[in-house]
Amino acid sequence: MNSVKDYPVTNTSVFLRCDLNVPMKDGCILDSHRIESSIPTIKYLLSSGAKVVIASHLGRPNGFDAKHSLKPICDELSRLLDIKIHFIKDITSQDSISLVKSLPFGTVCMLENLRFHKEEEAGDENFAKILSEYATCFVNDAFACSHRKHASVFTIAQFLPSFAGLNLLNEVEAINSSLSKNGKNFCIIGGSKISSKIGLVKNLIHKSSSIFLGGGMANTFLLASGYEIGLSICEEANVKDAQEIISICKKENCKLILPVDVIVSKSFEKPVNVRLVKLSEIQKDDFIVDVGFQTLKLIEEQITSSNNVIWNGPAGVYEVSPFNVGSFTIANLISHYTKNKSISSIVGGGDAVACANLSGTADEFSFVSTAGGAFLEYLEQNTLPGISVISIPIKR
Ligand SMILES: Nc1ncnc2c1ncn2[C@@H]1O[C@H](COP(=O)(O)OP(=O)(O)OP(=O)(O)O)[C@@H](O)[C@H]1O
Ligand SMILES: O=C(O)[C@H](O)COP(=O)(O)O
């Protein structure tokens, strides 16, 4: 992959696609991890004498919507970098392009939310061409939306020489090395639905010594193995997929670990008659809401006999206390064994990263991905559209 460091950027204008799609409430930024992750590339470009035109989306607006303006994020980035950032509201006007062109090298601009224009998500060529007029090269640092074939991520690469930013390179390097061929790789996959992760799990089997499947998606496997799962979330249509995954694991010599005990409650939304039970003790009116302690022990044993641990998806309904104990324990175990240097670890996906943050362990992982959907698609396909275009020849 072409790195931004392979291209002489002194006295050039760079169109820098970042993913600054951060959670916001009432105009306040709730988590600035993605903003902070974009800083190394911006600093690198500035120190090399480039002009930087930052572009991003925020949320999923339907046309212009002041609530989704990037202005608060522009202000925060300006504060973090301690520099002025020119904010460009009307991003498709020739006046804006001329204004940016007239600014000296070494300055930074930020374009208003790309998704205020429907052409962005449509991957529209004309829109991408207009964006390309802001700069003489394109740097994609937006790993978290590189699974989208959008104009500023994918189509723009037709018009400008294209490179990967430092954040994107870090993400790819961290994921690739967490699945290194020589190491013992252990994947912990949870979340609600197996249907959304079948491709991911099948791909990971080939790269892992062991896989733990937990959360709501494990219920389909328990059903496939003949257990009563009560009122728990389950996808009966995917029982065959579950059986296939079990048999691929056997064939590929990948140890498949499923819950051996679970926490059940009579309600899914709040704790009612909560019990720790063996699989054979689940009742018809129970909801499985978390994994049990024997299961957590199996997970710990596997972590201690692995070199790399990769985690996506919570092991239980972590939004409701105490159904978060399993997911928080997993976060603590991974961080503990990362700290004592026996493993290297990576966590990705919105909810698993939220568990790492809520349990106060995120800083202790070897790597926390900025991505949700893109992290899963990269694990599944080993590339993403926004990455594959970085090396294609340009049309002018
Ligand atoms: N036993 C369970 N029953 C029902 N839902 C569960 C169970 N265990 C976990 N979940 C739910 O799974 C959801 C998260 O699943 P998801 O697959 O979306 O995770 P993720 O991949 O980390 O996140 P994202 O898709 O946001 O990147 C949570 O809302 C959680 O409550
Ligand atoms: O938050 C994300 O996963 C990325 O910013 C992509 O956002 P999207 O799912 O709205 O395309």
Tab-separated table of C-alpha atoms and ligand atoms in Angstrom:
chain	number	residue	atom	x	y	z
A	1	MET	CA	0.000	0.000	0.000
A	2	ASN	CA	1.327	3.492	-0.874
A	3	SER	CA	2.161	5.406	2.280
A	4	VAL	CA	1.879	9.164	2.610
A	5	LYS	CA	5.555	9.038	3.514
A	6	ASP	CA	6.350	7.768	-0.031
A	7	TYR	CA	5.207	11.022	-1.649
A	8	PRO	CA	7.002	14.382	-1.457
A	9	VAL	CA	4.314	16.638	0.014
A	10	THR	CA	6.355	19.816	0.476
A	11	ASN	CA	4.475	22.708	-1.151
A	12	THR	CA	1.571	20.503	-2.215
A	13	SER	CA	-2.093	20.557	-1.210
A	14	VAL	CA	-3.347	17.333	0.297
A	15	PHE	CA	-6.987	16.224	0.391
A	16	LEU	CA	-6.979	14.337	3.687
A	17	ARG	CA	-10.002	12.067	4.264
A	18	CYS	CA	-10.390	11.460	7.976
A	19	ASP	CA	-13.171	9.701	9.860
A	20	LEU	CA	-14.233	12.355	12.362
A	21	ASN	CA	-17.620	10.708	12.825
A	22	VAL	CA	-17.578	10.924	16.624
A	23	PRO	CA	-20.489	10.463	19.029
A	24	MET	CA	-22.079	13.848	19.865
A	25	LYS	CA	-24.775	15.014	22.256
A	26	ASP	CA	-26.192	18.559	22.261
A	27	GLY	CA	-23.199	19.812	20.265
A	28	CYS	CA	-20.674	18.207	22.678
A	29	ILE	CA	-18.162	15.547	21.644
A	30	LEU	CA	-18.612	12.411	23.767
A	31	ASP	CA	-15.501	10.523	22.649
A	32	SER	CA	-12.590	12.089	20.752
A	33	HIS	CA	-10.572	8.921	19.977
A	34	ARG	CA	-11.129	9.336	16.228
A	35	ILE	CA	-10.137	13.021	16.311
A	36	GLU	CA	-6.952	12.214	18.222
A	37	SER	CA	-6.115	9.371	15.828
A	38	SER	CA	-6.148	11.802	12.899
A	39	ILE	CA	-3.539	14.095	14.467
A	40	PRO	CA	-0.272	12.247	13.589
A	41	THR	CA	-0.969	12.473	9.833
A	42	ILE	CA	-1.965	16.140	10.046
A	43	LYS	CA	1.194	16.953	12.010
A	44	TYR	CA	3.324	14.950	9.594
A	45	LEU	CA	1.867	16.801	6.584
A	46	LEU	CA	2.300	20.206	8.222
A	47	SER	CA	5.860	19.487	9.266
A	48	SER	CA	6.560	18.498	5.640
A	49	GLY	CA	5.273	21.854	4.387
A	50	ALA	CA	1.937	20.759	2.897
A	51	LYS	CA	-1.431	22.511	2.892
A	52	VAL	CA	-3.992	20.172	4.443
A	53	VAL	CA	-7.644	20.071	3.386
A	54	ILE	CA	-9.436	17.824	5.877
A	55	ALA	CA	-12.709	16.172	4.876
A	56	SER	CA	-15.051	13.893	6.810
A	57	HIS	CA	-18.641	12.882	7.290
A	58	LEU	CA	-20.572	13.097	10.557
A	59	GLY	CA	-23.617	10.933	11.183
A	60	ARG	CA	-26.142	10.042	8.514
A	61	PRO	CA	-27.854	13.365	7.686
A	62	ASN	CA	-30.428	13.643	4.949
A	63	GLY	CA	-29.256	16.885	3.287
A	64	PHE	CA	-28.113	19.909	5.309
A	65	ASP	CA	-28.799	19.655	9.031
A	66	ALA	CA	-27.081	22.057	11.464
A	67	LYS	CA	-26.982	19.279	14.102
A	68	HIS	CA	-24.530	17.402	11.890
A	69	SER	CA	-22.182	20.291	11.169
A	70	LEU	CA	-18.469	19.506	11.514
A	71	LYS	CA	-17.850	22.979	13.018
A	72	PRO	CA	-17.627	21.758	16.663
A	73	ILE	CA	-15.163	19.069	15.547
A	74	CYS	CA	-13.171	21.667	13.600
A	75	ASP	CA	-12.993	23.769	16.781
A	76	GLU	CA	-11.867	20.791	18.867
A	77	LEU	CA	-9.181	19.806	16.362
A	78	SER	CA	-8.021	23.408	16.216
A	79	ARG	CA	-7.743	23.399	20.033
A	80	LEU	CA	-5.848	20.082	20.100
A	81	LEU	CA	-3.407	21.190	17.379
A	82	ASP	CA	-3.254	24.747	18.695
A	83	ILE	CA	-3.628	26.197	15.190
A	84	LYS	CA	-6.276	28.074	13.213
A	85	ILE	CA	-8.326	25.856	10.892
A	86	HIS	CA	-10.256	27.541	8.062
A	87	PHE	CA	-13.757	26.100	7.977
A	88	ILE	CA	-15.262	25.824	4.463
A	89	LYS	CA	-19.072	25.717	4.497
A	90	ASP	CA	-19.990	25.692	0.827
A	91	ILE	CA	-17.739	22.876	-0.271
A	92	THR	CA	-18.821	22.581	-3.920
A	93	SER	CA	-18.475	26.263	-4.867
A	94	GLN	CA	-15.617	27.424	-7.103
A	95	ASP	CA	-15.148	30.390	-4.721
A	96	SER	CA	-14.340	27.991	-1.880
A	97	ILE	CA	-11.894	26.066	-4.059
A	98	SER	CA	-10.220	29.335	-5.134
A	99	LEU	CA	-10.073	30.547	-1.525
A	100	VAL	CA	-8.361	27.336	-0.387
A	101	LYS	CA	-5.967	27.533	-3.354
A	102	SER	CA	-5.003	31.078	-2.330
A	103	LEU	CA	-4.020	30.045	1.203
A	104	PRO	CA	-0.302	29.520	1.858
A	105	PHE	CA	1.262	26.081	2.316
A	106	GLY	CA	1.369	25.101	5.968
A	107	THR	CA	-2.297	26.005	6.548
A	108	VAL	CA	-5.158	23.691	7.440
A	109	CYS	CA	-8.768	23.838	6.220
A	110	MET	CA	-11.720	21.649	7.045
A	111	LEU	CA	-14.641	21.054	4.693
A	112	GLU	CA	-18.204	20.946	6.053
A	113	ASN	CA	-19.860	17.498	6.396
A	114	LEU	CA	-19.529	15.673	3.067
A	115	ARG	CA	-22.820	13.860	3.624
A	116	PHE	CA	-24.779	17.116	3.306
A	117	HIS	CA	-24.429	16.208	-0.396
A	118	LYS	CA	-26.191	13.015	-1.454
A	119	GLU	CA	-23.496	12.571	-4.128
A	120	GLU	CA	-20.994	11.615	-1.404
A	121	GLU	CA	-22.688	8.344	-0.460
A	122	ALA	CA	-23.588	7.687	-4.110
A	123	GLY	CA	-19.857	7.711	-4.937
A	124	ASP	CA	-20.656	10.307	-7.605
A	125	GLU	CA	-17.817	10.981	-10.084
A	126	ASN	CA	-18.622	14.684	-10.603
A	127	PHE	CA	-18.696	15.307	-6.871
A	128	ALA	CA	-15.401	13.432	-6.423
A	129	LYS	CA	-13.884	15.475	-9.247
A	130	ILE	CA	-14.926	18.730	-7.516
A	131	LEU	CA	-13.384	17.515	-4.248
A	132	SER	CA	-10.198	16.599	-6.090
A	133	GLU	CA	-9.839	20.240	-7.238
A	134	TYR	CA	-8.933	21.222	-3.692
A	135	ALA	CA	-5.648	19.370	-3.839
A	136	THR	CA	-2.926	17.681	-5.831
A	137	CYS	CA	-2.919	14.410	-3.920
A	138	PHE	CA	-5.325	12.321	-1.851
A	139	VAL	CA	-4.502	10.762	1.501
A	140	ASN	CA	-6.987	8.309	2.971
A	141	ASP	CA	-6.645	8.191	6.743
A	142	ALA	CA	-10.259	7.162	7.321
A	143	PHE	CA	-9.879	3.436	8.027
A	144	ALA	CA	-13.238	3.449	9.851
A	145	CYS	CA	-15.160	4.269	6.670
A	146	SER	CA	-12.941	2.600	4.096
A	147	HIS	CA	-15.617	-0.082	3.675
A	148	ARG	CA	-17.778	2.581	1.986
A	149	LYS	CA	-17.496	3.201	-1.772
A	150	HIS	CA	-18.188	6.888	-1.180
A	151	ALA	CA	-16.958	9.755	-3.341
A	152	SER	CA	-14.349	11.048	-0.861
A	153	VAL	CA	-13.091	7.585	0.080
A	154	PHE	CA	-13.224	5.616	-3.138
A	155	THR	CA	-14.105	7.591	-6.268
A	156	ILE	CA	-11.695	10.469	-5.639
A	157	ALA	CA	-8.769	8.074	-6.121
A	158	GLN	CA	-9.588	8.141	-9.857
A	159	PHE	CA	-8.539	11.766	-9.996
A	160	LEU	CA	-5.551	12.162	-7.685
A	161	PRO	CA	-2.423	10.212	-6.782
A	162	SER	CA	-3.529	8.391	-3.646
A	163	PHE	CA	-1.811	7.358	-0.436
A	164	ALA	CA	-2.558	5.860	2.938
A	165	GLY	CA	-2.358	8.062	6.035
A	166	LEU	CA	-0.553	7.040	9.206
A	167	ASN	CA	-3.726	6.110	11.104
A	168	LEU	CA	-4.931	3.868	8.284
A	169	LEU	CA	-1.506	2.210	8.082
A	170	ASN	CA	-1.493	1.654	11.852
A	171	GLU	CA	-4.922	0.027	11.786
A	172	VAL	CA	-3.993	-2.324	8.961
A	173	GLU	CA	-0.656	-3.191	10.551
A	174	ALA	CA	-2.273	-3.834	13.960
A	175	ILE	CA	-4.992	-6.088	12.528
A	176	ASN	CA	-2.579	-7.962	10.266
A	177	SER	CA	-0.118	-8.625	13.057
A	178	SER	CA	-2.875	-9.665	15.475
A	179	LEU	CA	-3.592	-12.479	13.027
A	180	SER	CA	0.041	-13.340	12.365
A	181	LYS	CA	0.626	-16.716	10.756
A	182	ASN	CA	3.293	-17.773	13.256
A	183	GLY	CA	1.503	-16.845	16.459
A	184	LYS	CA	-1.267	-18.588	18.384
A	185	ASN	CA	-4.240	-16.374	17.639
A	186	PHE	CA	-7.326	-16.408	19.843
A	187	CYS	CA	-10.457	-14.593	18.634
A	188	ILE	CA	-13.207	-13.635	21.046
A	189	ILE	CA	-16.343	-12.872	19.070
A	190	GLY	CA	-19.615	-11.807	20.660
A	191	GLY	CA	-22.519	-9.568	19.745
A	192	SER	CA	-26.164	-10.101	19.093
A	193	LYS	CA	-26.499	-11.898	15.768
A	194	ILE	CA	-24.596	-14.733	14.108
A	195	SER	CA	-26.189	-13.824	10.739
A	196	SER	CA	-24.136	-10.604	10.588
A	197	LYS	CA	-20.850	-12.354	11.397
A	198	ILE	CA	-20.944	-15.695	9.528
A	199	GLY	CA	-18.397	-14.583	6.891
A	200	LEU	CA	-16.203	-13.069	9.576
A	201	VAL	CA	-16.180	-16.212	11.733
A	202	LYS	CA	-15.504	-18.495	8.746
A	203	ASN	CA	-12.544	-16.347	7.693
A	204	LEU	CA	-11.134	-16.173	11.226
A	205	ILE	CA	-11.209	-19.956	11.632
A	206	HIS	CA	-8.414	-20.241	9.036
A	207	LYS	CA	-6.260	-17.743	10.913
A	208	SER	CA	-6.836	-18.742	14.517
A	209	SER	CA	-5.814	-21.522	16.866
A	210	SER	CA	-8.981	-20.950	18.864
A	211	ILE	CA	-12.228	-18.994	18.751
A	212	PHE	CA	-14.684	-18.180	21.503
A	213	LEU	CA	-18.229	-17.405	20.356
A	214	GLY	CA	-20.370	-15.702	22.977
A	215	GLY	CA	-23.139	-13.144	23.350
A	216	GLY	CA	-26.507	-13.579	21.658
A	217	MET	CA	-24.944	-15.253	18.638
A	218	ALA	CA	-23.808	-18.240	20.737
A	219	ASN	CA	-27.454	-19.095	21.385
A	220	THR	CA	-27.879	-20.318	17.811
A	221	PHE	CA	-24.957	-22.720	18.424
A	222	LEU	CA	-26.463	-23.889	21.711
A	223	LEU	CA	-29.761	-24.532	19.926
A	224	ALA	CA	-27.874	-26.397	17.173
A	225	SER	CA	-26.319	-28.567	19.901
A	226	GLY	CA	-29.767	-29.405	21.299
A	227	TYR	CA	-29.930	-27.152	24.399
A	228	GLU	CA	-33.026	-25.371	25.699
A	229	ILE	CA	-32.392	-21.634	25.294
A	230	GLY	CA	-35.728	-20.357	26.601
A	231	LEU	CA	-36.708	-16.918	25.306
A	232	SER	CA	-33.128	-15.942	24.427
A	233	ILE	CA	-32.310	-14.143	21.187
A	234	CYS	CA	-31.643	-16.718	18.463
A	235	GLU	CA	-31.680	-17.082	14.675
A	236	GLU	CA	-33.155	-20.458	13.846
A	237	ALA	CA	-32.591	-19.824	10.133
A	238	ASN	CA	-28.837	-19.927	10.844
A	239	VAL	CA	-28.676	-23.242	12.701
A	240	LYS	CA	-27.175	-24.844	9.558
A	241	ASP	CA	-24.479	-22.136	9.435
A	242	ALA	CA	-23.702	-22.817	13.083
A	243	GLN	CA	-23.331	-26.549	12.329
A	244	GLU	CA	-21.115	-25.759	9.359
A	245	ILE	CA	-18.897	-23.499	11.485
A	246	ILE	CA	-18.583	-26.271	14.089
A	247	SER	CA	-17.476	-28.728	11.398
A	248	ILE	CA	-15.029	-26.292	9.701
A	249	CYS	CA	-13.413	-25.696	13.097
A	250	LYS	CA	-12.891	-29.455	13.512
A	251	LYS	CA	-11.439	-29.786	10.009
A	252	GLU	CA	-9.135	-26.777	10.396
A	253	ASN	CA	-8.015	-27.791	13.866
A	254	CYS	CA	-9.297	-24.537	15.340
A	255	LYS	CA	-10.548	-25.004	18.892
A	256	LEU	CA	-14.128	-23.701	19.147
A	257	ILE	CA	-15.160	-22.580	22.606
A	258	LEU	CA	-18.825	-21.967	23.376
A	259	PRO	CA	-20.358	-20.956	26.720
A	260	VAL	CA	-20.548	-23.858	29.194
A	261	ASP	CA	-22.526	-21.845	31.745
A	262	VAL	CA	-24.594	-18.682	31.435
A	263	ILE	CA	-26.337	-15.948	33.382
A	264	VAL	CA	-30.094	-15.987	32.877
A	265	SER	CA	-32.795	-13.490	33.843
A	266	LYS	CA	-36.583	-13.527	33.512
A	267	SER	CA	-36.320	-10.143	31.803
A	268	PHE	CA	-33.961	-8.962	29.104
A	269	GLU	CA	-34.228	-5.270	30.042
A	270	LYS	CA	-33.635	-5.472	33.772
A	271	PRO	CA	-32.368	-8.046	36.267
A	272	VAL	CA	-35.276	-10.289	37.372
A	273	ASN	CA	-34.555	-13.571	39.174
A	274	VAL	CA	-30.968	-13.610	37.870
A	275	ARG	CA	-29.217	-17.003	38.123
A	276	LEU	CA	-25.902	-18.532	37.127
A	277	VAL	CA	-26.796	-21.867	35.503
A	278	LYS	CA	-25.327	-24.783	33.580
A	279	LEU	CA	-26.628	-25.137	30.028
A	280	SER	CA	-28.830	-28.065	31.084
A	281	GLU	CA	-30.587	-25.851	33.679
A	282	ILE	CA	-31.937	-23.133	31.357
A	283	GLN	CA	-35.727	-22.799	31.720
A	284	LYS	CA	-38.318	-22.097	29.025
A	285	ASP	CA	-38.981	-18.544	30.335
A	286	ASP	CA	-35.274	-17.596	30.782
A	287	PHE	CA	-33.286	-15.079	28.748
A	288	ILE	CA	-29.553	-15.765	28.422
A	289	VAL	CA	-28.012	-12.376	29.177
A	290	ASP	CA	-24.335	-13.103	29.856
A	291	VAL	CA	-21.684	-15.812	30.078
A	292	GLY	CA	-20.966	-17.617	33.354
A	293	PHE	CA	-17.807	-17.957	35.464
A	294	GLN	CA	-16.756	-21.396	34.169
A	295	THR	CA	-16.913	-19.945	30.664
A	296	LEU	CA	-14.802	-16.960	31.721
A	297	LYS	CA	-12.274	-19.426	33.160
A	298	LEU	CA	-12.069	-21.209	29.792
A	299	ILE	CA	-11.531	-17.839	28.113
A	300	GLU	CA	-8.734	-16.969	30.547
A	301	GLU	CA	-7.030	-20.347	29.951
A	302	GLN	CA	-7.138	-19.717	26.241
A	303	ILE	CA	-5.788	-16.169	26.584
A	304	THR	CA	-2.847	-17.434	28.624
A	305	SER	CA	-1.950	-20.019	25.991
A	306	SER	CA	-2.132	-17.531	23.097
A	307	ASN	CA	0.162	-14.854	21.665
A	308	ASN	CA	-2.444	-12.636	20.047
A	309	VAL	CA	-5.967	-11.904	21.161
A	310	ILE	CA	-8.496	-10.177	18.955
A	311	TRP	CA	-11.849	-9.110	20.420
A	312	ASN	CA	-15.064	-8.043	18.708
A	313	GLY	CA	-18.564	-7.975	20.148
A	314	PRO	CA	-19.689	-8.127	23.792
A	315	ALA	CA	-20.307	-11.431	25.603
A	316	GLY	CA	-23.589	-10.264	27.092
A	317	VAL	CA	-26.150	-7.485	27.292
A	318	TYR	CA	-23.483	-5.126	28.658
A	319	GLU	CA	-25.780	-2.085	28.521
A	320	VAL	CA	-27.633	-3.457	31.585
A	321	SER	CA	-25.817	-3.947	34.876
A	322	PRO	CA	-25.051	-6.659	36.085
A	323	PHE	CA	-25.291	-8.309	32.644
A	324	ASN	CA	-22.020	-6.490	31.829
A	325	VAL	CA	-19.885	-8.635	34.170
A	326	GLY	CA	-18.824	-11.131	31.474
A	327	SER	CA	-17.826	-8.477	28.931
A	328	PHE	CA	-16.028	-6.358	31.541
A	329	THR	CA	-14.210	-9.445	32.866
A	330	ILE	CA	-13.050	-10.262	29.331
A	331	ALA	CA	-11.820	-6.662	28.967
A	332	ASN	CA	-9.970	-6.939	32.290
A	333	LEU	CA	-8.421	-10.309	31.426
A	334	ILE	CA	-7.171	-9.094	28.047
A	335	SER	CA	-5.763	-5.898	29.526
A	336	HIS	CA	-4.108	-7.807	32.413
A	337	TYR	CA	-2.299	-10.253	30.122
A	338	THR	CA	-1.390	-7.447	27.714
A	339	LYS	CA	0.117	-5.434	30.575
A	340	ASN	CA	2.225	-8.356	31.758
A	341	LYS	CA	3.376	-8.689	28.140
A	342	SER	CA	2.255	-12.274	27.598
A	343	ILE	CA	-0.070	-11.301	24.713
A	344	SER	CA	-0.639	-8.595	22.193
A	345	SER	CA	-4.268	-7.533	21.917
A	346	ILE	CA	-6.618	-5.651	19.655
A	347	VAL	CA	-10.237	-4.647	20.180
A	348	GLY	CA	-12.548	-3.364	17.451
A	349	GLY	CA	-16.252	-2.800	16.824
A	350	GLY	CA	-18.386	-0.107	18.439
A	351	ASP	CA	-19.758	-2.183	21.327
A	352	ALA	CA	-16.593	-4.088	22.271
A	353	VAL	CA	-14.639	-0.814	22.295
A	354	ALA	CA	-17.412	0.690	24.450
A	355	CYS	CA	-16.951	-2.236	26.914
A	356	ALA	CA	-13.195	-1.620	27.004
A	357	ASN	CA	-13.830	2.086	27.650
A	358	LEU	CA	-16.564	1.539	30.252
A	359	SER	CA	-14.429	-0.963	32.144
A	360	GLY	CA	-11.517	1.501	32.128
A	361	THR	CA	-9.188	-0.914	30.323
A	362	ALA	CA	-9.011	0.513	26.780
A	363	ASP	CA	-5.644	2.211	27.361
A	364	GLU	CA	-4.075	-1.120	28.249
A	365	PHE	CA	-4.917	-2.932	24.993
A	366	SER	CA	-2.073	-3.059	22.445
A	367	PHE	CA	-4.409	-1.439	19.918
A	368	VAL	CA	-7.937	-0.035	19.957
A	369	SER	CA	-9.369	0.243	16.462
A	370	THR	CA	-11.238	3.414	15.500
A	371	ALA	CA	-13.542	1.292	13.369
A	372	GLY	CA	-16.798	-0.621	13.753
A	373	GLY	CA	-18.139	-1.953	10.457
A	374	ALA	CA	-14.825	-1.428	8.662
A	375	PHE	CA	-12.975	-3.483	11.309
A	376	LEU	CA	-15.324	-6.427	10.748
A	377	GLU	CA	-15.198	-6.149	6.967
A	378	TYR	CA	-11.407	-5.938	6.980
A	379	LEU	CA	-11.210	-9.074	9.145
A	380	GLU	CA	-13.581	-10.813	6.777
A	381	GLN	CA	-12.117	-9.730	3.426
A	382	ASN	CA	-8.506	-8.759	4.255
A	383	THR	CA	-8.987	-5.497	2.368
A	384	LEU	CA	-11.532	-2.706	1.935
A	385	PRO	CA	-12.635	-0.671	-1.094
A	386	GLY	CA	-10.989	2.508	0.256
A	387	ILE	CA	-7.731	0.604	0.689
A	388	SER	CA	-7.747	-1.226	-2.617
A	389	VAL	CA	-8.073	2.042	-4.579
A	390	ILE	CA	-5.017	3.556	-2.983
A	391	SER	CA	-2.760	1.920	-5.548
A	392	ILE	CA	-4.797	2.184	-8.762
A	393	PRO	CA	-3.618	4.420	-11.638
A	394	ILE	CA	-5.335	7.807	-11.983
A	395	LYS	CA	-7.619	9.100	-14.781
A	396	ARG	CA	-7.148	12.844	-15.504
B	1	LIG	N1	-27.008	-12.788	25.212
B	1	LIG	C1	-27.368	-11.706	24.518
B	1	LIG	N2	-28.653	-11.521	24.182
B	1	LIG	C2	-29.026	-10.446	23.463
B	1	LIG	N3	-28.182	-9.480	23.021
B	1	LIG	C3	-26.901	-9.626	23.333
B	1	LIG	C4	-26.421	-10.730	24.084
B	1	LIG	N4	-25.089	-10.576	24.222
B	1	LIG	C5	-24.752	-9.432	23.592
B	1	LIG	N5	-25.836	-8.845	23.072
B	1	LIG	C6	-25.939	-7.548	22.377
B	1	LIG	O1	-25.084	-7.462	21.269
B	1	LIG	C7	-25.008	-6.083	20.928
B	1	LIG	C8	-23.707	-5.767	20.240
B	1	LIG	O2	-23.522	-6.598	19.139
B	1	LIG	P1	-22.686	-6.173	17.838
B	1	LIG	O3	-22.569	-7.385	17.019
B	1	LIG	O4	-23.326	-4.973	17.218
B	1	LIG	O5	-21.267	-5.757	18.480
B	1	LIG	P2	-20.029	-4.979	17.837
B	1	LIG	O6	-19.662	-5.622	16.550
B	1	LIG	O7	-18.969	-4.758	18.872
B	1	LIG	O8	-20.595	-3.517	17.613
B	1	LIG	P3	-20.844	-2.609	16.329
B	1	LIG	O9	-21.741	-3.394	15.412
B	1	LIG	O10	-21.518	-1.417	16.969
B	1	LIG	O11	-19.515	-2.283	15.740
B	1	LIG	C9	-25.158	-5.317	22.233
B	1	LIG	O12	-26.198	-4.389	22.094
B	1	LIG	C10	-25.499	-6.403	23.263
B	1	LIG	O13	-26.526	-6.048	24.156
B	2	LIG	O1	-18.868	5.026	12.416
B	2	LIG	C1	-18.537	4.326	11.446
B	2	LIG	O2	-18.557	3.066	11.485
B	2	LIG	C2	-18.017	5.023	10.204
B	2	LIG	O3	-17.838	6.384	10.424
B	2	LIG	C3	-18.925	4.775	9.022
B	2	LIG	O4	-20.173	5.352	9.257
B	2	LIG	P1	-21.468	4.804	8.473
B	2	LIG	O5	-21.751	3.438	9.011
B	2	LIG	O6	-22.540	5.817	8.738
B	2	LIG	O7	-21.092	4.742	7.008
